[in-house]
mmCIF file of N, CA and C in Angstrom:
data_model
loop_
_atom_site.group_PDB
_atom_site.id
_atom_site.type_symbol
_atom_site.label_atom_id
_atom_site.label_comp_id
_atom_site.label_asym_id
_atom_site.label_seq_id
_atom_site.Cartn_x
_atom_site.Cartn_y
_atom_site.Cartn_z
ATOM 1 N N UNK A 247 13.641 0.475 6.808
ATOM 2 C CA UNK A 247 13.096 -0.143 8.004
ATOM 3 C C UNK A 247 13.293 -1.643 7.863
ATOM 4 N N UNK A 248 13.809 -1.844 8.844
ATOM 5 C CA UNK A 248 14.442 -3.832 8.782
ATOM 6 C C UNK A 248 12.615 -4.424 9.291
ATOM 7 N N UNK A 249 12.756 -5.991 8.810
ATOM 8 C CA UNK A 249 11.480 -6.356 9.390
ATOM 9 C C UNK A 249 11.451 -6.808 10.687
ATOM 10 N N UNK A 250 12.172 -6.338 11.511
ATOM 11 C CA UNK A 250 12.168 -6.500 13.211
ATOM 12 C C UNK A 250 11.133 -4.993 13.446
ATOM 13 N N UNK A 251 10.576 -5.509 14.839
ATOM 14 C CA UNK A 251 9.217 -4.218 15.017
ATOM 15 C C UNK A 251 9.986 -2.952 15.057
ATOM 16 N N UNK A 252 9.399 -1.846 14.504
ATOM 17 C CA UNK A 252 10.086 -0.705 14.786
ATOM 18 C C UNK A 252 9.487 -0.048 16.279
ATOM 19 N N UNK A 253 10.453 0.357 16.454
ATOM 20 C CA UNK A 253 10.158 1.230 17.998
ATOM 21 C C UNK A 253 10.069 2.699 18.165
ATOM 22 N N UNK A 254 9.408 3.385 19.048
ATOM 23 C CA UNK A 254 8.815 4.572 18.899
ATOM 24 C C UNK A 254 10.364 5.524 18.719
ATOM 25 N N UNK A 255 11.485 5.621 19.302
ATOM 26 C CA UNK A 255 12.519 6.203 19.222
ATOM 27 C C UNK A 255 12.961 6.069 17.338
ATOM 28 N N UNK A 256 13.025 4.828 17.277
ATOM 29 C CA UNK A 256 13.380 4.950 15.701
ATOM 30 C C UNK A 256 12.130 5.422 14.548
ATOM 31 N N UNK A 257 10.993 5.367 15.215
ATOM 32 C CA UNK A 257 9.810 5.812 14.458
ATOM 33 C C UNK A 257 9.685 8.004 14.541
ATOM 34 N N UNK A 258 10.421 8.230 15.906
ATOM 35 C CA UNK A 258 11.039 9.465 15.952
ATOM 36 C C UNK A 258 12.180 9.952 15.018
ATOM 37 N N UNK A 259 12.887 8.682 15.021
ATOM 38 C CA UNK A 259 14.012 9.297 14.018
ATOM 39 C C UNK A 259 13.847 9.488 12.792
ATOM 40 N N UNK A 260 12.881 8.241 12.393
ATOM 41 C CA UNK A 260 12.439 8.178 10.948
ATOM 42 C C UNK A 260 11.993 9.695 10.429
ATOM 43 N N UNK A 261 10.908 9.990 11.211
ATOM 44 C CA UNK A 261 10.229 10.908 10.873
ATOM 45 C C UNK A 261 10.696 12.565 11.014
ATOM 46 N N UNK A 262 11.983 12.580 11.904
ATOM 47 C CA UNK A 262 12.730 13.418 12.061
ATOM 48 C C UNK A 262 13.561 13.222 10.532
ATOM 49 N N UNK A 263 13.923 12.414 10.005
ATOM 50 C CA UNK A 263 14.855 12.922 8.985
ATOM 51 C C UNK A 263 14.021 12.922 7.947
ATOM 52 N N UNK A 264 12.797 12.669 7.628
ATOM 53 C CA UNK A 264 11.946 12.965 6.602
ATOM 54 C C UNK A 264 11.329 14.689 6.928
ATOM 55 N N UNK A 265 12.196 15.207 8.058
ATOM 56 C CA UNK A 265 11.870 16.420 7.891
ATOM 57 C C UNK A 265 10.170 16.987 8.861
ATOM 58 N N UNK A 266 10.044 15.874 9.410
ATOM 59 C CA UNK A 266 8.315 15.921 10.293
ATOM 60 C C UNK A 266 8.889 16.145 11.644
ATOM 61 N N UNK A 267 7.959 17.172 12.446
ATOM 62 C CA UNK A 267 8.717 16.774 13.856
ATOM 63 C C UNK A 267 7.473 16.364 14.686
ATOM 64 N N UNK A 268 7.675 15.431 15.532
ATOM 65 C CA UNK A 268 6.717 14.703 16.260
ATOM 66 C C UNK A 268 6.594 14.647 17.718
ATOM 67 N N UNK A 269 5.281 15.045 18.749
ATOM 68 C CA UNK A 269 5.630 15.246 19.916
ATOM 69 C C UNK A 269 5.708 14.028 20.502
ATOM 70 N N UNK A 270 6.008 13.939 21.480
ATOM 71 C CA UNK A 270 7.024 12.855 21.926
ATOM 72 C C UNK A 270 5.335 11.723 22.262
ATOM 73 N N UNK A 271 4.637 12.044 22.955
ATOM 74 C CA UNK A 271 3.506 11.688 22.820
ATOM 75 C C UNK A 271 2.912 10.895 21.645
ATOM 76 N N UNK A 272 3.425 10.868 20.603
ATOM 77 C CA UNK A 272 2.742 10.619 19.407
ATOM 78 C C UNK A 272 3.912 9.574 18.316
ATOM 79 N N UNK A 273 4.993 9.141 19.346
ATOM 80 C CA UNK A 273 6.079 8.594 18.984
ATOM 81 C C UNK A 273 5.525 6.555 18.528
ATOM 82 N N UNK A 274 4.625 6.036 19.645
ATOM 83 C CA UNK A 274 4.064 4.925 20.122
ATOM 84 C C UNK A 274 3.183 4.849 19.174
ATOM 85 N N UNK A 275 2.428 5.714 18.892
ATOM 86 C CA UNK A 275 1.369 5.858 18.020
ATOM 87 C C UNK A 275 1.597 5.590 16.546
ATOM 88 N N UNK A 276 2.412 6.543 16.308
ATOM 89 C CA UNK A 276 3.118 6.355 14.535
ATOM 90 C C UNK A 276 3.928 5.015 14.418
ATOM 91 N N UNK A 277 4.986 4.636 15.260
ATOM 92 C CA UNK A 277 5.343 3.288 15.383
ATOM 93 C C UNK A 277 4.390 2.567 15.265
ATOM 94 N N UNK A 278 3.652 1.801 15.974
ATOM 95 C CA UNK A 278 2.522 0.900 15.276
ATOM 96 C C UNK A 278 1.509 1.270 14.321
ATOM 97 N N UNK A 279 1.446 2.255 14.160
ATOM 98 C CA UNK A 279 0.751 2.220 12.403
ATOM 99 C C UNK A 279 1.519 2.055 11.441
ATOM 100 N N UNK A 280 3.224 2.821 11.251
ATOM 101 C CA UNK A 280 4.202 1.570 10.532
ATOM 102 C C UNK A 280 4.275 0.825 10.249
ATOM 103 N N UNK A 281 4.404 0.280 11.634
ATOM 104 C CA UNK A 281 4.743 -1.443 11.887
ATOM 105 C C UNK A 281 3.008 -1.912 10.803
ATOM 106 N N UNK A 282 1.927 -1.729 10.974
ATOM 107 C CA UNK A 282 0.933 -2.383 10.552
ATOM 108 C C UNK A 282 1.121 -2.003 8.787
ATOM 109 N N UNK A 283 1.283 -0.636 9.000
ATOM 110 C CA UNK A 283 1.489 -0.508 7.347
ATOM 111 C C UNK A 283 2.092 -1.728 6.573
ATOM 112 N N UNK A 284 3.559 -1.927 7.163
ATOM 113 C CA UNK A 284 4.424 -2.767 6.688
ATOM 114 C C UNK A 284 4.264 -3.923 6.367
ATOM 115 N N UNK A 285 3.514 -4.367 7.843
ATOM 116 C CA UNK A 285 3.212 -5.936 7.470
ATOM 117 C C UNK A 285 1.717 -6.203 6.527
ATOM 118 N N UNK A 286 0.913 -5.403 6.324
ATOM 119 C CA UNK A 286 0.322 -5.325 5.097
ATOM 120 C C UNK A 286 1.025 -5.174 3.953
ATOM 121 N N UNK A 287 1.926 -4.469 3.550
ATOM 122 C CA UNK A 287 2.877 -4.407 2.054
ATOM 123 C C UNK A 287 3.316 -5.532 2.382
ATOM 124 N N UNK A 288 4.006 -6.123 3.213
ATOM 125 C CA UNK A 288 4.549 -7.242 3.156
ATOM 126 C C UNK A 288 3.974 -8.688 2.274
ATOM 127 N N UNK A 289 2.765 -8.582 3.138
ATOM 128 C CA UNK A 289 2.049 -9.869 2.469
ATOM 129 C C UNK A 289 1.940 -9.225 1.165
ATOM 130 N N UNK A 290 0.943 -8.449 0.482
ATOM 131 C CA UNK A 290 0.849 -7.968 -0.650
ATOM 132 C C UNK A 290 2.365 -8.108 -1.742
ATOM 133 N N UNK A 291 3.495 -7.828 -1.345
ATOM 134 C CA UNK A 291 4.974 -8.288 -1.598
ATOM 135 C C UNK A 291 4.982 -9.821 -2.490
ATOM 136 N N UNK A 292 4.610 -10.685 -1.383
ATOM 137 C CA UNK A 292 3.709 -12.138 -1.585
ATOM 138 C C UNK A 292 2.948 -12.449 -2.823
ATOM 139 N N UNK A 293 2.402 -11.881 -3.391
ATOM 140 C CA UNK A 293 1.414 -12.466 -3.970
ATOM 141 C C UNK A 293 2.041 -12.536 -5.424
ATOM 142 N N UNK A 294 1.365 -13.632 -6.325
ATOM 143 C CA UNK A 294 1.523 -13.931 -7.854
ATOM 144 C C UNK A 294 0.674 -12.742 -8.305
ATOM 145 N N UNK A 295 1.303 -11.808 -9.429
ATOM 146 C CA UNK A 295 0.691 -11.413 -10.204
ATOM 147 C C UNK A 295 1.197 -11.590 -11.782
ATOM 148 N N UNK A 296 1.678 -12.939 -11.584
ATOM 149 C CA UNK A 296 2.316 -13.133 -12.902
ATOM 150 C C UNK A 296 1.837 -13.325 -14.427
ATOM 151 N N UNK A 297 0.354 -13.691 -13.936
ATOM 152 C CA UNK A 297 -0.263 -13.842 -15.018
ATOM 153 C C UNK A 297 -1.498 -13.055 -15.238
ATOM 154 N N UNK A 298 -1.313 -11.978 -14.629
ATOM 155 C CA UNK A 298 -2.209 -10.590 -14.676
ATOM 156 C C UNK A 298 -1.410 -9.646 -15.713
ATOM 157 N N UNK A 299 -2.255 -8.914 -16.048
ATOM 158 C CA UNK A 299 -1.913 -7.671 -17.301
ATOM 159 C C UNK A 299 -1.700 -6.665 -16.580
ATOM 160 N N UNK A 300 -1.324 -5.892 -17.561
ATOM 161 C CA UNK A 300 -1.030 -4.641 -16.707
ATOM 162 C C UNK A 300 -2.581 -3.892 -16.763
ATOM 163 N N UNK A 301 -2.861 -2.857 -16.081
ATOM 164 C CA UNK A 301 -3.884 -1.619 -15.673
ATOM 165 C C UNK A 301 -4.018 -1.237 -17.280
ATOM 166 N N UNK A 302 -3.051 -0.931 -17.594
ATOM 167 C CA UNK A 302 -3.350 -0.218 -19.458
ATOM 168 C C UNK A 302 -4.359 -0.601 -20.409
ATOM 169 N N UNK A 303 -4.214 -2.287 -20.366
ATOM 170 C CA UNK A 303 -4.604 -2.697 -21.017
ATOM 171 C C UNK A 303 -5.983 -3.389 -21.081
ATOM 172 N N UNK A 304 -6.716 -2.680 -19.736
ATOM 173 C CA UNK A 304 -7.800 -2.807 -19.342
ATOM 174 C C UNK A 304 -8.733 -2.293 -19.775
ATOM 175 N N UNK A 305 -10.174 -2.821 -21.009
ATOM 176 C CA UNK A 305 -10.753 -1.781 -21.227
ATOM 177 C C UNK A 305 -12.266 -2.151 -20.403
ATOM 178 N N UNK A 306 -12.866 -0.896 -19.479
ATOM 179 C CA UNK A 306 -14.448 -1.408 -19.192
ATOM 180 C C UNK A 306 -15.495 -1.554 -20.451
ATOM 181 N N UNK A 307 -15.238 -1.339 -21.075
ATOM 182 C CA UNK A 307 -16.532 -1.657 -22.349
ATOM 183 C C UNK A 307 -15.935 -2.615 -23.167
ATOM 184 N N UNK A 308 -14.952 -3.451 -22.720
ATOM 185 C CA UNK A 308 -14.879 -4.400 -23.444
ATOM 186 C C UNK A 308 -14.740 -5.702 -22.379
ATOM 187 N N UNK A 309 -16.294 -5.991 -21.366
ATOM 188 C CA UNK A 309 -15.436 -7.242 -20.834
ATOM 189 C C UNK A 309 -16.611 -8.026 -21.319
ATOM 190 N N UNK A 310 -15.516 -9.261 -21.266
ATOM 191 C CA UNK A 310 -16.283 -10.796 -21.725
ATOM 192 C C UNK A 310 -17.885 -11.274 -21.193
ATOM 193 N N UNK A 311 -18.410 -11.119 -21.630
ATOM 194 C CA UNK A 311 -20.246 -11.631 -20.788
ATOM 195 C C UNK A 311 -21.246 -10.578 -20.743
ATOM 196 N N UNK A 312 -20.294 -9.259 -20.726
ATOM 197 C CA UNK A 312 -20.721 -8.016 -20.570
ATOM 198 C C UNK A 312 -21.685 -7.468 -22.275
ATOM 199 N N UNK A 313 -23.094 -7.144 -22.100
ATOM 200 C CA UNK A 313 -23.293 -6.536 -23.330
ATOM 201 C C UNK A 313 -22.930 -5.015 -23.079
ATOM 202 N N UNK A 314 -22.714 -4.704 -24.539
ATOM 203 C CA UNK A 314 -22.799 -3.375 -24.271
ATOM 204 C C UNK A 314 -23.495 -2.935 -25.278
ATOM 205 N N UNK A 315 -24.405 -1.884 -24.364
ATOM 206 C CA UNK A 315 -25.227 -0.948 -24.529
ATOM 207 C C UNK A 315 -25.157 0.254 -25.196
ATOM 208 N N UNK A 316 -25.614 0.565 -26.231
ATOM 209 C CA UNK A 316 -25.505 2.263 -27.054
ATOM 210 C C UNK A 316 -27.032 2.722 -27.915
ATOM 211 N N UNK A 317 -26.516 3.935 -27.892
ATOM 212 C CA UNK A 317 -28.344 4.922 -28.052
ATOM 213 C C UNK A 317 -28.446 4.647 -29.481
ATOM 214 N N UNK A 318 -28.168 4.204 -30.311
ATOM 215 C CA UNK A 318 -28.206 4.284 -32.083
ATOM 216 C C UNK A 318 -29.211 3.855 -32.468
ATOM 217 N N UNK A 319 -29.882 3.898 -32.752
ATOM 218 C CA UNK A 319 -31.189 3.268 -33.162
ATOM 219 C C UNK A 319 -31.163 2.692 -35.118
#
């Protein structure tokens, strides 16, 4: 999908070759939720995450400020 708006005919086609068939009614509809999808990934596309970690290496019982709590007496 180019970033020019998509239109309900090509939002038909799309979804025709992904194998979905769509009543014609419902062509306008899926086109602009696309189109909105898109330009949300878009910005998100945008953003620095260069100096973020990855998900892996995330632990919850180990964050900074945070005590943690256990039953041991």
């Amino acid at each position: 999908m180019s970033a020019d708006e998509l239109t309900p005919p090509e939002a038909a086609r799309w979804a025709a070759r992904a194998g979905l068939s769509l009543d014609e009614a419902r062509h306008a509809g899926v086109a602009a939720t696309a189109q909105h999808i898109h330009s949300v990934v878009s910005v998100l596309r945008e953003l620095d995450f260069g100096d973020t970690p990855p998900a892996s290496v995330f632990d919850a019982g180990r964050r900074p400020g945070v005590e943690k709590h256990d039953a041991a007496v």
